[in-house]
Short mmCIF file of C-alpha atoms in Angstrom, two decimals:
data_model
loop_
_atom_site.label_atom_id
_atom_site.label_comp_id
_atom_site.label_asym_id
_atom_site.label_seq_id
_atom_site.Cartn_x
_atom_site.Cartn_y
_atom_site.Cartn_z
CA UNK E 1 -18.26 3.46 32.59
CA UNK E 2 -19.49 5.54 29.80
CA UNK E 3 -16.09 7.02 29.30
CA UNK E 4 -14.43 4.26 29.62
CA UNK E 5 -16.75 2.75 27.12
CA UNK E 6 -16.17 5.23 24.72
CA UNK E 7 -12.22 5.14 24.92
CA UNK E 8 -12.21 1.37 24.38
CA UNK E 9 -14.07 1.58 21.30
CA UNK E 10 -11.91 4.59 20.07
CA UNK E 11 -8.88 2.81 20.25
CA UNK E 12 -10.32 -0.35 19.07
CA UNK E 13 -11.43 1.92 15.71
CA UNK E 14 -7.95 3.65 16.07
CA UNK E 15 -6.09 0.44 15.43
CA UNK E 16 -8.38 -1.09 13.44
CA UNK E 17 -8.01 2.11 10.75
CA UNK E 18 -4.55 2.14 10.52
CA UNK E 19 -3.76 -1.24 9.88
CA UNK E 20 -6.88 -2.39 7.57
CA UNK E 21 -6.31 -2.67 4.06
CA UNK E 22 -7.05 0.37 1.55
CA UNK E 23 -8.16 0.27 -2.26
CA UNK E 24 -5.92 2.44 -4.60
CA UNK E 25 -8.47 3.23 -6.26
CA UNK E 26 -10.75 4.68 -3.65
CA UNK E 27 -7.45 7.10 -3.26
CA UNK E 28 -5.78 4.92 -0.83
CA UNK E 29 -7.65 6.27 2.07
CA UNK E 30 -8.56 4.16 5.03
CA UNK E 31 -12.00 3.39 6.57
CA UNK E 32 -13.19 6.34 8.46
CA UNK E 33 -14.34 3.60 11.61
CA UNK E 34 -12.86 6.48 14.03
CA UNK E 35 -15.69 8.64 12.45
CA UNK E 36 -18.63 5.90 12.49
CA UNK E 37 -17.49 6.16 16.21
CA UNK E 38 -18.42 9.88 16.55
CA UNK E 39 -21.22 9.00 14.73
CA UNK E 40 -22.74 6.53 17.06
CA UNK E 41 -22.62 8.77 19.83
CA UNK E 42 -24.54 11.68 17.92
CA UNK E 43 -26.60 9.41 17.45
CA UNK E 44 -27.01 7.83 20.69
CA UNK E 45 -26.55 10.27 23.30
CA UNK E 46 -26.46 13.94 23.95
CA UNK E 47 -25.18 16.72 21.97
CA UNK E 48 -22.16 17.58 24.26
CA UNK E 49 -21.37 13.77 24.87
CA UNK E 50 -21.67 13.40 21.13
CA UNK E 51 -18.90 16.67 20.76
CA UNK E 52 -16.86 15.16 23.20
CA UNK E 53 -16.56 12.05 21.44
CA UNK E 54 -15.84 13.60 18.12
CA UNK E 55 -13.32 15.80 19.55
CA UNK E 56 -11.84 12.82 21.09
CA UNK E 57 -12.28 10.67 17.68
CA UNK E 58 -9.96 13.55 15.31
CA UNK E 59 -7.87 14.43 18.48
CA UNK E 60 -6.84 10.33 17.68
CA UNK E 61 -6.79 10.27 14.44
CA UNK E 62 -4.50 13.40 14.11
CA UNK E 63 -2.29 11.47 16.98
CA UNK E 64 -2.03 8.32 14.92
CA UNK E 65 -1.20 10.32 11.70
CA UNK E 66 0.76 13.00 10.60
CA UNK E 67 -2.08 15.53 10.46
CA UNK E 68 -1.64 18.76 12.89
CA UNK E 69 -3.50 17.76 16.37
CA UNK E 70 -6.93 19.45 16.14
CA UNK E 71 -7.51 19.84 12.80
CA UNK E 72 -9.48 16.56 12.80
CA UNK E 73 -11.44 17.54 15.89
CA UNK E 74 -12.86 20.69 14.74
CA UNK E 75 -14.32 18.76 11.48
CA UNK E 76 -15.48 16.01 13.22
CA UNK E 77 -17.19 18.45 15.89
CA UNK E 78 -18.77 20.54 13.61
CA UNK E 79 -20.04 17.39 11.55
CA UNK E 80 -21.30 15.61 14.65
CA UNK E 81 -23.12 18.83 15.67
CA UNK E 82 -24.84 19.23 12.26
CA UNK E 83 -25.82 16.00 12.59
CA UNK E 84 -27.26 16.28 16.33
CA UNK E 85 -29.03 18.93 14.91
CA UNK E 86 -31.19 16.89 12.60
CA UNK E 87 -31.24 13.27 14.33
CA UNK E 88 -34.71 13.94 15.42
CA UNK E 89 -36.00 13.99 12.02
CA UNK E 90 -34.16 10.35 11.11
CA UNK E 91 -34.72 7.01 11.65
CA UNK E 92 -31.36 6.16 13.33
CA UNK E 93 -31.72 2.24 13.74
CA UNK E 94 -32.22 2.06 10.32
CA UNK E 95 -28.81 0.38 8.36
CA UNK E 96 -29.85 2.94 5.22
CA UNK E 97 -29.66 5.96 7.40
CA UNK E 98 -26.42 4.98 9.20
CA UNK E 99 -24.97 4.10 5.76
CA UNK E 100 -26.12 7.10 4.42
CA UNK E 101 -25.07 9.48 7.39
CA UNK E 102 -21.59 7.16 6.75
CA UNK E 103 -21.12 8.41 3.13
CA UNK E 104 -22.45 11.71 3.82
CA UNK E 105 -20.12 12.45 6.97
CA UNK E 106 -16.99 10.98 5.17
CA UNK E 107 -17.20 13.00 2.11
CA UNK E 108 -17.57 16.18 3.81
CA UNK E 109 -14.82 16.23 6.61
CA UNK E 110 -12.63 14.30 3.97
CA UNK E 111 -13.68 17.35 1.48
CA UNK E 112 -13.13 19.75 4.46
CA UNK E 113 -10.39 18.31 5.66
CA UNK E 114 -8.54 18.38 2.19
CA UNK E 115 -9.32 22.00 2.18
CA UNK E 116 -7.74 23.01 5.21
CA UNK E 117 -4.98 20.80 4.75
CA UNK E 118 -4.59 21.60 1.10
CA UNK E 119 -4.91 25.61 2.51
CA UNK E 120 -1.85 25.35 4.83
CA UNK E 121 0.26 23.36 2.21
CA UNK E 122 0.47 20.21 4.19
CA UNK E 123 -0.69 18.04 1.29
CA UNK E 124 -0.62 18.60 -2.37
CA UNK E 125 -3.29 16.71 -4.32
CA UNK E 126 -5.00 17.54 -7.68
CA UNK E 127 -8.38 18.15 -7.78
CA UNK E 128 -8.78 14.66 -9.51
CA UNK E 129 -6.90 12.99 -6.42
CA UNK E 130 -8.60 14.73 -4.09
CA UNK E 131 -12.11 14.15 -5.92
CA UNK E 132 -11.47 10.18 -5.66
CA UNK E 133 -10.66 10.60 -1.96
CA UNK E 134 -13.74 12.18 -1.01
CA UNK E 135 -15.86 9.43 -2.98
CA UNK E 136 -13.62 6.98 -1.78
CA UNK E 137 -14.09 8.16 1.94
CA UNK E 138 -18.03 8.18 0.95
CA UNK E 139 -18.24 4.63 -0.36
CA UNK E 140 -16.11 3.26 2.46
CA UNK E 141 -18.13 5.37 4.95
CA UNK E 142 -21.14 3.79 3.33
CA UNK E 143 -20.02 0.42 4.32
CA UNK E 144 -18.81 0.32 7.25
CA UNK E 145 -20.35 3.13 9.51
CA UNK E 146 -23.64 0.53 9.75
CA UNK E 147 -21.45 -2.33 11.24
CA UNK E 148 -18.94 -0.29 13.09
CA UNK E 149 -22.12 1.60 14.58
CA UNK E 150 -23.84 -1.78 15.30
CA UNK E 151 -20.71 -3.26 17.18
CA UNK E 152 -20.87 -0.14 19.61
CA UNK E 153 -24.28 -0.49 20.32
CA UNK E 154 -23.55 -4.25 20.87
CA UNK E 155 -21.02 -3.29 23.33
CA UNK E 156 -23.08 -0.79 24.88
CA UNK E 157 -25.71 -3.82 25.30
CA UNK E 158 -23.07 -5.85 26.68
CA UNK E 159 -22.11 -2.94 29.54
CA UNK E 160 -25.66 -1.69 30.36
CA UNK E 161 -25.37 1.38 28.68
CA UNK E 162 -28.53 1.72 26.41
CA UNK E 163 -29.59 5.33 26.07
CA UNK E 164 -32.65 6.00 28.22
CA UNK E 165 -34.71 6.59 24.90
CA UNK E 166 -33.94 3.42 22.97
CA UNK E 167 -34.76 1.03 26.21
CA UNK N 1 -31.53 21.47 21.82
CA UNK N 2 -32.31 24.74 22.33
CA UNK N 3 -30.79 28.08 20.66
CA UNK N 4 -28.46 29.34 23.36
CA UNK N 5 -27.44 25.38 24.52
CA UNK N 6 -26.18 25.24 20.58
CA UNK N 7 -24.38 28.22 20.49
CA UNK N 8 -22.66 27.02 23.85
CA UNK N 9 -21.53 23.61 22.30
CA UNK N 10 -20.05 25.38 19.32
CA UNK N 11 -17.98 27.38 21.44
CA UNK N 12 -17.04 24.30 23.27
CA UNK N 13 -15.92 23.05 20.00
CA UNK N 14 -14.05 26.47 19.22
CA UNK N 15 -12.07 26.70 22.35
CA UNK N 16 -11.23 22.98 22.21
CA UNK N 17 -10.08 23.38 18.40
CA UNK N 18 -7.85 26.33 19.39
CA UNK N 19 -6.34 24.78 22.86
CA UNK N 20 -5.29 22.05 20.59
CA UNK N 21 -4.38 23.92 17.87
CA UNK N 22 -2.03 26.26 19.88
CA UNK N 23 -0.43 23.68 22.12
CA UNK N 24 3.31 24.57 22.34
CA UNK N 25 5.25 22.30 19.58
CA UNK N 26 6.41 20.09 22.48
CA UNK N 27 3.82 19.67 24.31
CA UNK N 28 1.89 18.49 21.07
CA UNK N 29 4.59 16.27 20.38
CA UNK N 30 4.25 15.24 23.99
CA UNK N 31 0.41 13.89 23.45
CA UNK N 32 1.52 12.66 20.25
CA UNK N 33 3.30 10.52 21.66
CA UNK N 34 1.94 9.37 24.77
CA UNK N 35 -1.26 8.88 22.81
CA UNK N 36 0.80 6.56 20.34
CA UNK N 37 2.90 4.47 22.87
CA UNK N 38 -0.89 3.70 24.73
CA UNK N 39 -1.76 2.34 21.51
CA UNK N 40 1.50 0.83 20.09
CA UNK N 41 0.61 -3.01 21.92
CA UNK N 42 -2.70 -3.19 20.23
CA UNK N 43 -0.94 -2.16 16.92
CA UNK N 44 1.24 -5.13 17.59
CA UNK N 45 -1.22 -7.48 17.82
CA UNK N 46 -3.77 -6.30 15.43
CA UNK N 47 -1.49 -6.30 12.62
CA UNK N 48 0.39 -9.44 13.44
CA UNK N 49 -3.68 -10.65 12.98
CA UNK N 50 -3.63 -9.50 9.68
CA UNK N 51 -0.08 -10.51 8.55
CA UNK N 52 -1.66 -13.96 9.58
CA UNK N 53 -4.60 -13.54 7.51
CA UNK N 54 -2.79 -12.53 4.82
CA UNK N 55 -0.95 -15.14 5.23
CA UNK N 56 -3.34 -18.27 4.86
CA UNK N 57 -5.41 -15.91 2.00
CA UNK N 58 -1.90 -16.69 0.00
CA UNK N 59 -1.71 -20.14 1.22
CA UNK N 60 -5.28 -21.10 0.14
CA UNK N 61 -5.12 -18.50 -3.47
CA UNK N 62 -1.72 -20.81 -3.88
CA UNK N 63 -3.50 -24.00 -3.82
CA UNK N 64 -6.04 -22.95 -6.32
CA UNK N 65 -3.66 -21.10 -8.81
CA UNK N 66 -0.46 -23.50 -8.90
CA UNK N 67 -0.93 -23.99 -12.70
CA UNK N 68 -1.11 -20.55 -14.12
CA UNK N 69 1.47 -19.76 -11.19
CA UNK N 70 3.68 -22.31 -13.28
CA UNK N 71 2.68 -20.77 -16.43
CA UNK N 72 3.76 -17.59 -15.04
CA UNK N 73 7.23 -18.37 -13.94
CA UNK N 74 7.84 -19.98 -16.89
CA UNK N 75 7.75 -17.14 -19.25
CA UNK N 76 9.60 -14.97 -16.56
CA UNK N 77 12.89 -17.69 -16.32
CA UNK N 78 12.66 -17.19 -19.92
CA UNK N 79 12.68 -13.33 -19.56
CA UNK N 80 15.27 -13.70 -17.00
CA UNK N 81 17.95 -16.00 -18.85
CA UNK N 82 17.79 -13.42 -21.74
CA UNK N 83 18.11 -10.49 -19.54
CA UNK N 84 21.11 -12.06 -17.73
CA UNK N 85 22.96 -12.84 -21.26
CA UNK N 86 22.31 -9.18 -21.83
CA UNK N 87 23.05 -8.11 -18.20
CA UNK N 88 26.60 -10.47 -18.26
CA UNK N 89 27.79 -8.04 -20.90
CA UNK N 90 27.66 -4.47 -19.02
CA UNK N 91 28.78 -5.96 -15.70
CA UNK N 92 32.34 -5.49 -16.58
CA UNK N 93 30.98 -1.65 -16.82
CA UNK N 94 28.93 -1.96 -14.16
CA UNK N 95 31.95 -2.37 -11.84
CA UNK N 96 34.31 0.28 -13.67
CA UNK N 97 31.25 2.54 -13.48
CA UNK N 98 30.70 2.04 -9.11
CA UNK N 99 34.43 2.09 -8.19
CA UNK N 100 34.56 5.33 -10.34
CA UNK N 101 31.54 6.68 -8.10
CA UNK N 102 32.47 5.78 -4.99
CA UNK N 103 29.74 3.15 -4.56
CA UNK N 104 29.20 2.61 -1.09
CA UNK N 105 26.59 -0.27 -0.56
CA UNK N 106 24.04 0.17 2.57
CA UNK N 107 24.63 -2.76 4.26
CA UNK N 108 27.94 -1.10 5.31
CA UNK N 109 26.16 0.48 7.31
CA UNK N 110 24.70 -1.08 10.96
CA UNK N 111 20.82 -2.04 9.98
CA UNK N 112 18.26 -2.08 12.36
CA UNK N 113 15.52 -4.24 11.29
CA UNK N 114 12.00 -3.26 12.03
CA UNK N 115 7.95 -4.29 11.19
CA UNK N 116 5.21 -1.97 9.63
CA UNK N 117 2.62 -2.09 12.38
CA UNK N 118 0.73 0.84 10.77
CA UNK N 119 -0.09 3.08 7.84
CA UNK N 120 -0.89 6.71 8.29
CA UNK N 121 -4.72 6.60 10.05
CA UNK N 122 -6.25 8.98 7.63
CA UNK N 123 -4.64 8.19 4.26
CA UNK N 124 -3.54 11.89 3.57
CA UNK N 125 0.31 10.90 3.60
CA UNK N 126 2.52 8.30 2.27
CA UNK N 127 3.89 7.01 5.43
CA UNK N 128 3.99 4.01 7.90
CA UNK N 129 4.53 3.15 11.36
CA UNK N 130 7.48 0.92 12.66
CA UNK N 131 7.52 -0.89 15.91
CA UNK N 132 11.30 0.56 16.90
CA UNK N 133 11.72 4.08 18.04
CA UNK N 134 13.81 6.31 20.28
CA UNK N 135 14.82 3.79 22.50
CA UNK N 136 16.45 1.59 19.77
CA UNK N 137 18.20 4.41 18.89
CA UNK N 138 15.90 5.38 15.64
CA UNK N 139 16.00 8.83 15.03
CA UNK N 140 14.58 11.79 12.17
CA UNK N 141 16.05 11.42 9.16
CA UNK N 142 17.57 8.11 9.18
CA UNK N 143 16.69 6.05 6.00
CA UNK N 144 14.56 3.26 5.89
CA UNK N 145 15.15 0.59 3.45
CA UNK N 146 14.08 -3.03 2.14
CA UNK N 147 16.06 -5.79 0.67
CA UNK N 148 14.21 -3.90 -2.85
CA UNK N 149 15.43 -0.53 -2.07
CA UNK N 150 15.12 2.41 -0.52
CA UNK N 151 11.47 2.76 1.21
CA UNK N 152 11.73 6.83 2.43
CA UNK N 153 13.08 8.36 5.64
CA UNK N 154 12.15 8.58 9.43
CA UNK N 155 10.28 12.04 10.43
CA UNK N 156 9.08 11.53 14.02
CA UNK N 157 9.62 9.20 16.85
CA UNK N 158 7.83 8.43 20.20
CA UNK N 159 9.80 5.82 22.50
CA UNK N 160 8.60 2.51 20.91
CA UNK N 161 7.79 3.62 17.63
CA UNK N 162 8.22 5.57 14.68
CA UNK N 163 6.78 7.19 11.58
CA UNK N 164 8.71 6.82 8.04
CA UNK N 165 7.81 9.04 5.50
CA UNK N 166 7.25 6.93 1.76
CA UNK N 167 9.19 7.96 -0.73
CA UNK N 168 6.04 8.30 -2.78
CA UNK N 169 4.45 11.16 -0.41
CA UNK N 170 4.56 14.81 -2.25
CA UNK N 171 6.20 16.01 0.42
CA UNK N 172 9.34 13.49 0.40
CA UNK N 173 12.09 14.99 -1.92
CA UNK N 174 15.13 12.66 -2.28
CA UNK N 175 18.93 13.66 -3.84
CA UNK N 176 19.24 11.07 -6.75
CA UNK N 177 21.64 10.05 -9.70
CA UNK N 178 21.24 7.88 -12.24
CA UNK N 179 25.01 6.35 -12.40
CA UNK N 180 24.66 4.79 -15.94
CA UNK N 181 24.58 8.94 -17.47
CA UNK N 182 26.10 10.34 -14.35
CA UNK N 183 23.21 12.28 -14.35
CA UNK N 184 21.51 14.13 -10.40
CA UNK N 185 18.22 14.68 -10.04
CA UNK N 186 15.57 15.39 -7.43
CA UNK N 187 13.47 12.76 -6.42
CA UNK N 188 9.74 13.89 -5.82
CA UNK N 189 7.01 11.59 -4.69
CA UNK N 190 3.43 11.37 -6.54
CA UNK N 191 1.81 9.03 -4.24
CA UNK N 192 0.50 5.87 -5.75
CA UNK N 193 -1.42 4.76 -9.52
CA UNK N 194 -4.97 3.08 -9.38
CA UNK N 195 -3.33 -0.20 -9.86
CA UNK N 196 -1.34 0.25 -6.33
CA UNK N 197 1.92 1.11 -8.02
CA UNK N 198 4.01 3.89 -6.05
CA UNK N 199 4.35 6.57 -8.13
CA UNK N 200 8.09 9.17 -8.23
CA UNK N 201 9.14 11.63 -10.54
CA UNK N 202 13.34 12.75 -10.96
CA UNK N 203 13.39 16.48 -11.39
CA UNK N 204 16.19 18.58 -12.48
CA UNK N 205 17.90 16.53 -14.68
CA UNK N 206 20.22 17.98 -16.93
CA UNK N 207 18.20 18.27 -20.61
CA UNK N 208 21.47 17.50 -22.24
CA UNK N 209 22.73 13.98 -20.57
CA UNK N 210 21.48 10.76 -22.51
CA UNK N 211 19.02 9.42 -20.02
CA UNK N 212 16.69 6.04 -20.71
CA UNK N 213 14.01 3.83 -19.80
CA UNK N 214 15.41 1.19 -17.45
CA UNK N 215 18.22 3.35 -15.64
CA UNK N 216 18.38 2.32 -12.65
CA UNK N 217 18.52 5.38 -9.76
CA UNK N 218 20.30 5.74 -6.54
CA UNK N 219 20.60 7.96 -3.74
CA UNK N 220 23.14 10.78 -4.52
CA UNK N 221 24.01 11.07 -0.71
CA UNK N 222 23.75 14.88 -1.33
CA UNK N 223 21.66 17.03 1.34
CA UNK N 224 23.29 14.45 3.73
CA UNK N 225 19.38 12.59 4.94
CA UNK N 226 20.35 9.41 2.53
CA UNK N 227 23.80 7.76 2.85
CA UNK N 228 24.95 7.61 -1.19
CA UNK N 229 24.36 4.31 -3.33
CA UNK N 230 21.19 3.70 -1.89
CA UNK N 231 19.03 1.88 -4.97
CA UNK N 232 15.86 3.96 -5.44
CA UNK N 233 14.25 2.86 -8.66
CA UNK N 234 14.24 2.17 -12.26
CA UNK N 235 13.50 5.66 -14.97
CA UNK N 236 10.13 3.91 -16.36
CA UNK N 237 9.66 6.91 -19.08
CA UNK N 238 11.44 10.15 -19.72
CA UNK N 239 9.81 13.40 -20.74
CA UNK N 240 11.75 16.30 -22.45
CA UNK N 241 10.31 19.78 -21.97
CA UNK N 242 11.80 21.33 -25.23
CA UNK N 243 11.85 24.90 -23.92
CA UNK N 244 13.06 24.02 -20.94
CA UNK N 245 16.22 23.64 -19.26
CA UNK N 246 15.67 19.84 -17.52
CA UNK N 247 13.89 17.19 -18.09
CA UNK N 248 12.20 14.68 -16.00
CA UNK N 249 11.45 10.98 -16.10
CA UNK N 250 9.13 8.73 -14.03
CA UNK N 251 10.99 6.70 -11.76
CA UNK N 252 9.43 2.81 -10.23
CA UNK N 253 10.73 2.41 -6.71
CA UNK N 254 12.11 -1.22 -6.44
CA UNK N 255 9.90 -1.14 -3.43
CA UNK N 256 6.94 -2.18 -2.88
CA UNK N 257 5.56 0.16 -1.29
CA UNK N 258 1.78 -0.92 -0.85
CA UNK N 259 2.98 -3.54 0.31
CA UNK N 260 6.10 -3.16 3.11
CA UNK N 261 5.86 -5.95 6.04
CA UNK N 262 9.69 -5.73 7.47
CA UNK N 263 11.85 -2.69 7.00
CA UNK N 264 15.15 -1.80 7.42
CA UNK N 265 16.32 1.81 9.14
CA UNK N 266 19.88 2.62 7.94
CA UNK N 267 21.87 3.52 11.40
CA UNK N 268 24.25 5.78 11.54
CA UNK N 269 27.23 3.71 14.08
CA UNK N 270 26.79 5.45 16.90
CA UNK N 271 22.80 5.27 16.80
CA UNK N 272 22.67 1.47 17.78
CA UNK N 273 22.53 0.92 21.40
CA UNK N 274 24.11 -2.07 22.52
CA UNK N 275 22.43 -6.00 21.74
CA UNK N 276 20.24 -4.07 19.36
CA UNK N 277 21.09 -4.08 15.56
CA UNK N 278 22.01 -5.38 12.42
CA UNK N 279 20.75 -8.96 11.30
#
């Protein structure tokens, strides 16, 4: 159930990403909702849950792209873990903290993400373009990673699948 | 979390990263795909919800703004009538000019019409998703047009769907010529202004031919992706490098690009498999 859980809401974020609207001048990007995803499980459940869900949250974003499959995975892995690594310390309920964690998480896989895509000539931005996609990531990350993380958990509600230490 | 459990998970995350990394180019194009066509319904039906929304959003911004709507197309009929007195003129030239080219128009062509059911997830390239794909006979590098003009070319298909790379992406390079100063150029993408414009740039073009704002640009059918005649854009400003040895101007797709709802891919004959096709 818990995989099955976690596939529905990918592809519900999946479709949802690709076919909202974007602002030009947040650099065109879309809503990283495929990342607030991977987010809710590093904050929810277990560190190698959480990894499997991120790997599984680029490994669909690459698919539904043009990006190289992986290259998403290992920057939302290594995000998710850094954040693991610290959830202790946070107040995760809290809207601020998600939106925070949102903005944070979206600038840096969109900034690391640029690099390595930038590094093996698959894009070509200027710095200036690529600076306005990484705020533009952050501000969008800001806004939606509390209600696309409050959804899941709404879901998870709705299946019985609270984390033992948030009953 | 202790030390050694960490040190295991980012190994996990370093042999996943490379398994996916080094899949075999058809086997990645494989879970590409299958990964796509599970998704393709939902696509569907997702953005017909939006085209629906967006629909009744103009509907209810109509009924509020009729007035300065009027207003609007006022001054444009206006615009219009004097650019058709001035248009009336060159279209004996016009006609001289297309025979002499070998004009061939598009619709020649068998079209197969298609709808945008998705943008690129990420936002790192210029491209959109269409609900035909192998199956209807779409394959790479077909062209994709609108009523407007050309819209960019098809780079991968999975069996219901495909992706068509924008004109405006960096990495889309299009043979043009503007026909009014029998001029070829290379069309480059620049991916789109703050206010949502698409942005190209014509390369190459020779420094001594008398090129202008307002030429209109075409595919040059050279390179052999595009079929020749295909309208790309208008030359919106021209730049002149005076040591160098071409110059290049800013070209405005007719396009809209932000904005693309139904496409068109260009067939070539024997690509349309029978009861599909041309409207």
């Amino acid at each position: 159930m818990k995989g099955l859980a976690l596939l529905l809401k990918l592809a519900a974020a999946g479709a949802l990403q690709a076919v909202m609207p974007t602002a030009p001048w947040l650099g065109g990007m879309r809503a990283p909702l495929l990342l607030a995803i991977a987010l809710h499980y590093s904050l929810t459940r277990d560190r190698g849950f959480a990894l499997f869900a991120a790997i599984l949250a680029g490994l669909l974003q690459d698919a539904l792209g043009r990006t190289p499959l992986g290259v998403s995975s290992f920057v939302f892995g290594g995000a998710m873990l850094m954040v693991g690594r610290f959830r202790a310390d946070l107040f995760r309920s809290a809207s601020v903290t998600q939106a925070t964690l949102g903005a944070l998480t979206g600038a840096g896989v969109t900034l690391a993400l640029w690099m390595l895509l930038a590094l093996a000539g698959w894009v070509r931005l200027s710095a200036g373009q690529g600076i306005i996609r990484v705020l533009g990531v952050a501000v969008m990350g800001a806004l939606t990673a509390p209600l696309a993380i409050r959804v899941a958990e709404r879901l998870d509600e709705a299946l019985g699948l609270i984390p033992a230490d948030r009953r | 979390m202790s030390r050694s459990n960490g040190f295991l998970l980012w190994t996990a995350l370093a042999v996943a990263v490379l398994l996916l990394l080094n899949l075999p180019v058809t086997a990645s194009r494989e879970l590409r795909g299958v990964l796509r066509e599970a998704l393709a319904p939902l696509y569907g039906a997702v953005s017909g919800l939006g085209l629906r929304l967006r629909e009744a959003v103009d509907v209810l911004r109509g009924l509020g703004g009729h007035a300065a709507e009027n207003r609007r197309l006022a001054e444009e009929v206006t615009h219009l009538r004097r650019q058709l007195r001035e248009l009336s003129s060159l279209e004996a030239e016009n006609e001289t000019l297309r025979a002499l080219l070998g004009f061939q128009r598009a619709a020649e062509r068998p079209l197969l019409a298609a709808r945008v059911i998705a943008r690129d997830a990420a936002g790192w390239w210029q491209s959109v998703r269409i609900d035909r794909g192998a199956r209807d006979g779409v394959r790479p590098d077909l062209a994709v047009i609108t009523t407007e003009g050309l819209v960019g070319r098809v780079v991968e298909t999975s069996a219901r769907t495909a992706d068509v790379l924008l004109i405006s992406d960096p990495n889309c390079r299009v043979a043009a010529r503007l026909p009014r100063a029998e001029a070829d150029g290379v069309l480059v993408g620049l991916g789109v202004r703050p206010d949502g414009l698409a942005r190209c740039r014509l390369d190459f073009i020779h420094r001594h031919l008398e090129i202008r704002p307002g030429d209109e640009a075409v595919t040059s059918g050279l390179g052999g992706v595009y079929p020749a005649g295909l309208p790309i854009g208008y030359i919106e400003r021209v730049q002149t490098d005076e040591q160098g040895l071409y110059r290049t101007a800013d070209v405005l797709p007719h396009a809209d690009l932000g904005r693309l709802r139904y496409v068109f891919v260009v067939m070539a004959s024997a690509d349309v498999p029978r009861g599909k096709g041309a409207p």
